[in-house]
Amino acid sequence: MGMLNNNSKSKMTSTDAEYQLNHSEFIVLGLIAEGPSHAYQLNEKIKERGMRDWTSIGKSSVYRVIKSLRKEGYADRWIEEVDNRVIKVYQITEKGLKTLKKHVYEVLKSFYGRNDEDFYVAFSMLPLLSKEKQIEALNYSIENMKIHITELKQMLEENSQMPLNVTGLFIHPIEILKTDIKFLEWVLEQIKKGKGSAVPKDYINQEKKEK
């Protein structure tokens, strides 16, 4: 029926073999991109920002994900000694930053009203993209949603004589898509006013810019 679905936990792939991040990797790599951090700090950021309310990242997942990111060459590690304790500090690599930016762009671009946890993660990393890339990705998303609304309306018309429990399954996603379009159009207005570059304090130290 073309209705909304939740595929946020599936792995996003691309023809570029370097570009493969699952949901948890996406979250952790984004946090590391804000600046060098150890695993405890990453878990604290997740807790402070209430990220477990809108993502599927578990506390123990962070350690496993970091190992995966290092294996793929997306993160580096070094050892520090603090108060006689050995602490492992992680930092994003150039390869990791390139992959992260691409993933943020692709998730925003492909969003069309699904209940997609990755969209919230990508939106939280919006400042990683240039103004042009932000506008390009969101415009693409809006156009796709408009096409999807047209398709759903056509199916609704074809099934107009069906009972409420059938027609409602078309009407509901149509209304959700309208709301999402309205939101993204507002976001675009803010970006064009220069507000898309407003970044969290942690990102101030992130001097690598979109080329």
Short mmCIF file of C-alpha atoms in Angstrom, two decimals:
data_model
loop_
_atom_site.label_atom_id
_atom_site.label_comp_id
_atom_site.label_asym_id
_atom_site.label_seq_id
_atom_site.Cartn_x
_atom_site.Cartn_y
_atom_site.Cartn_z
CA MET A 1 0.00 0.00 0.00
CA GLY A 2 3.01 2.27 0.11
CA MET A 3 2.39 2.95 3.81
CA LEU A 4 4.97 4.15 6.31
CA ASN A 5 7.33 1.58 7.73
CA ASN A 6 10.25 1.34 10.11
CA ASN A 7 13.46 0.10 8.55
CA SER A 8 15.81 2.23 10.60
CA LYS A 9 17.66 -0.75 12.01
CA SER A 10 18.59 -2.11 8.61
CA LYS A 11 22.04 -1.47 7.23
CA MET A 12 22.27 1.26 4.63
CA THR A 13 24.53 0.36 1.74
CA SER A 14 25.86 2.10 -1.31
CA THR A 15 27.82 1.30 -4.43
CA ASP A 16 30.70 2.83 -2.52
CA ALA A 17 32.07 -0.07 -0.45
CA GLU A 18 33.39 2.41 2.09
CA TYR A 19 29.90 3.63 2.89
CA GLN A 20 28.28 1.20 5.31
CA LEU A 21 27.03 2.29 8.70
CA ASN A 22 24.35 0.64 10.77
CA HIS A 23 22.19 2.58 13.22
CA SER A 24 24.47 2.21 16.26
CA GLU A 25 27.63 2.95 14.27
CA PHE A 26 25.97 6.07 12.88
CA ILE A 27 25.23 7.37 16.38
CA VAL A 28 28.64 6.63 17.90
CA LEU A 29 30.64 7.91 14.93
CA GLY A 30 28.64 11.14 15.05
CA LEU A 31 29.45 11.59 18.73
CA ILE A 32 33.15 10.90 18.18
CA ALA A 33 33.10 13.48 15.37
CA GLU A 34 32.33 16.15 17.98
CA GLY A 35 35.76 15.64 19.52
CA PRO A 36 38.03 12.99 21.08
CA SER A 37 36.11 10.98 23.69
CA HIS A 38 36.39 7.84 25.75
CA ALA A 39 33.57 5.31 25.95
CA TYR A 40 32.23 6.59 29.27
CA GLN A 41 31.96 10.14 27.89
CA LEU A 42 30.08 8.83 24.86
CA ASN A 43 27.57 7.05 27.08
CA GLU A 44 27.18 10.22 29.15
CA LYS A 45 26.42 12.28 26.04
CA ILE A 46 23.83 9.74 24.97
CA LYS A 47 22.23 9.91 28.41
CA GLU A 48 22.35 13.73 28.72
CA ARG A 49 20.75 14.22 25.31
CA GLY A 50 18.05 11.65 25.95
CA MET A 51 19.17 9.76 22.86
CA ARG A 52 17.91 6.43 24.13
CA ASP A 53 14.40 7.89 23.87
CA TRP A 54 14.71 8.39 20.11
CA THR A 55 17.36 5.87 19.04
CA SER A 56 18.05 2.18 19.61
CA ILE A 57 21.49 2.51 21.16
CA GLY A 58 22.15 0.50 24.32
CA LYS A 59 24.76 1.30 26.95
CA SER A 60 26.81 -1.81 26.25
CA SER A 61 26.51 -1.24 22.50
CA VAL A 62 28.97 1.65 22.58
CA TYR A 63 31.97 -0.56 23.36
CA ARG A 64 31.10 -3.07 20.65
CA VAL A 65 30.45 -0.33 18.11
CA ILE A 66 33.74 1.44 18.81
CA LYS A 67 35.58 -1.81 18.11
CA SER A 68 33.75 -2.10 14.79
CA LEU A 69 34.50 1.52 13.84
CA ARG A 70 38.20 1.04 14.54
CA LYS A 71 38.26 -2.14 12.48
CA GLU A 72 36.77 -0.26 9.52
CA GLY A 73 39.27 2.58 9.90
CA TYR A 74 36.62 5.12 10.89
CA ALA A 75 38.10 5.84 14.33
CA ASP A 76 41.57 5.99 15.89
CA ARG A 77 42.49 5.25 19.50
CA TRP A 78 45.20 6.29 21.90
CA ILE A 79 45.87 5.67 25.57
CA GLU A 80 45.91 8.29 28.33
CA GLU A 81 46.60 7.88 32.03
CA VAL A 82 44.33 9.86 34.35
CA ASP A 83 44.54 9.48 38.15
CA ASN A 84 46.53 6.27 37.72
CA ARG A 85 43.83 4.90 35.42
CA VAL A 86 44.39 3.92 31.82
CA ILE A 87 41.78 5.49 29.52
CA LYS A 88 41.24 4.73 25.85
CA VAL A 89 40.41 7.85 23.85
CA TYR A 90 38.78 7.67 20.43
CA GLN A 91 38.81 10.15 17.56
CA ILE A 92 37.23 10.12 14.11
CA THR A 93 39.54 9.62 11.11
CA GLU A 94 39.41 11.42 7.76
CA LYS A 95 37.85 8.28 6.30
CA GLY A 96 35.32 8.22 9.11
CA LEU A 97 34.38 11.88 8.66
CA LYS A 98 33.94 11.43 4.91
CA THR A 99 31.73 8.38 5.49
CA LEU A 100 29.72 10.14 8.20
CA LYS A 101 28.98 13.19 6.06
CA LYS A 102 27.90 10.98 3.19
CA HIS A 103 25.63 8.97 5.48
CA VAL A 104 24.02 12.09 6.96
CA TYR A 105 23.35 13.40 3.45
CA GLU A 106 21.91 10.11 2.17
CA VAL A 107 19.63 9.59 5.19
CA LEU A 108 18.22 13.12 4.95
CA LYS A 109 17.81 12.80 1.19
CA SER A 110 16.02 9.45 1.38
CA PHE A 111 13.63 10.40 4.21
CA TYR A 112 9.99 10.37 3.13
CA GLY A 113 7.86 10.12 6.23
CA ARG A 114 8.92 6.77 7.58
CA ASN A 115 9.21 6.23 11.31
CA ASP A 116 12.96 6.24 10.85
CA GLU A 117 15.30 6.58 13.82
CA ASP A 118 18.21 7.27 11.48
CA PHE A 119 16.50 10.46 10.32
CA TYR A 120 16.60 11.89 13.84
CA VAL A 121 20.27 10.97 14.13
CA ALA A 122 21.06 12.53 10.74
CA PHE A 123 19.08 15.66 11.59
CA SER A 124 21.04 16.06 14.82
CA MET A 125 24.21 16.10 12.68
CA LEU A 126 22.87 18.58 10.12
CA PRO A 127 25.74 21.08 10.76
CA LEU A 128 28.24 18.56 9.35
CA LEU A 129 26.90 19.36 5.88
CA SER A 130 27.44 22.54 3.91
CA LYS A 131 24.44 24.83 3.43
CA GLU A 132 24.20 23.69 -0.19
CA LYS A 133 24.17 20.01 0.75
CA GLN A 134 21.56 20.59 3.45
CA ILE A 135 19.23 22.32 0.98
CA GLU A 136 19.86 19.74 -1.73
CA ALA A 137 19.12 16.76 0.52
CA LEU A 138 15.96 18.21 2.07
CA ASN A 139 14.56 19.43 -1.26
CA TYR A 140 15.02 15.93 -2.65
CA SER A 141 13.21 14.46 0.36
CA ILE A 142 10.30 16.91 0.01
CA GLU A 143 9.86 16.14 -3.69
CA ASN A 144 9.84 12.40 -2.98
CA MET A 145 7.21 12.85 -0.29
CA LYS A 146 5.02 14.88 -2.64
CA ILE A 147 5.25 12.10 -5.21
CA HIS A 148 4.36 9.55 -2.53
CA ILE A 149 1.31 11.60 -1.49
CA THR A 150 0.12 11.65 -5.10
CA GLU A 151 0.50 7.87 -5.30
CA LEU A 152 -1.37 7.34 -2.03
CA LYS A 153 -4.19 9.66 -3.09
CA GLN A 154 -4.56 7.72 -6.32
CA MET A 155 -4.76 4.44 -4.40
CA LEU A 156 -7.26 6.01 -1.99
CA GLU A 157 -9.44 7.06 -4.90
CA GLU A 158 -9.29 3.56 -6.35
CA ASN A 159 -10.37 2.15 -2.99
CA SER A 160 -12.81 4.90 -2.01
CA GLN A 161 -15.69 2.45 -1.62
CA MET A 162 -13.77 0.31 0.84
CA PRO A 163 -14.55 0.48 4.60
CA LEU A 164 -12.86 2.89 7.00
CA ASN A 165 -10.34 0.32 8.20
CA VAL A 166 -8.94 0.24 4.65
CA THR A 167 -9.26 3.88 3.54
CA GLY A 168 -7.83 5.05 6.86
CA LEU A 169 -4.60 3.22 6.04
CA PHE A 170 -4.13 5.59 3.10
CA ILE A 171 -5.39 8.75 4.78
CA HIS A 172 -3.15 8.41 7.83
CA PRO A 173 0.19 8.29 5.95
CA ILE A 174 -0.98 11.10 3.66
CA GLU A 175 -1.56 13.36 6.68
CA ILE A 176 1.78 12.36 8.21
CA LEU A 177 3.57 13.15 4.95
CA LYS A 178 1.89 16.57 4.80
CA THR A 179 3.13 17.32 8.31
CA ASP A 180 6.66 16.17 7.47
CA ILE A 181 6.71 18.33 4.35
CA LYS A 182 5.57 21.35 6.36
CA PHE A 183 8.34 20.71 8.89
CA LEU A 184 11.06 20.29 6.26
CA GLU A 185 9.93 23.42 4.42
CA TRP A 186 10.27 25.32 7.70
CA VAL A 187 13.75 23.81 8.19
CA LEU A 188 14.73 24.94 4.70
CA GLU A 189 13.63 28.49 5.51
CA GLN A 190 15.80 28.44 8.62
CA ILE A 191 18.78 27.07 6.69
CA LYS A 192 18.45 29.80 4.07
CA LYS A 193 18.54 32.34 6.90
CA GLY A 194 21.89 30.88 7.94
CA LYS A 195 20.64 28.94 10.95
CA GLY A 196 21.69 25.54 9.64
CA SER A 197 25.26 26.26 10.66
CA ALA A 198 24.40 26.77 14.33
CA VAL A 199 26.23 23.97 16.07
CA PRO A 200 26.48 22.43 19.54
CA LYS A 201 29.40 23.63 21.65
CA ASP A 202 31.18 20.32 21.10
CA TYR A 203 31.30 20.93 17.35
CA ILE A 204 33.23 24.20 17.73
CA ASN A 205 36.43 22.18 18.00
CA GLN A 206 35.56 20.31 14.82
CA GLU A 207 37.45 22.43 12.31
CA LYS A 208 37.17 20.04 9.40
CA LYS A 209 34.71 21.55 6.96
CA GLU A 210 32.74 20.28 4.02
CA LYS A 211 34.88 20.62 0.92
#
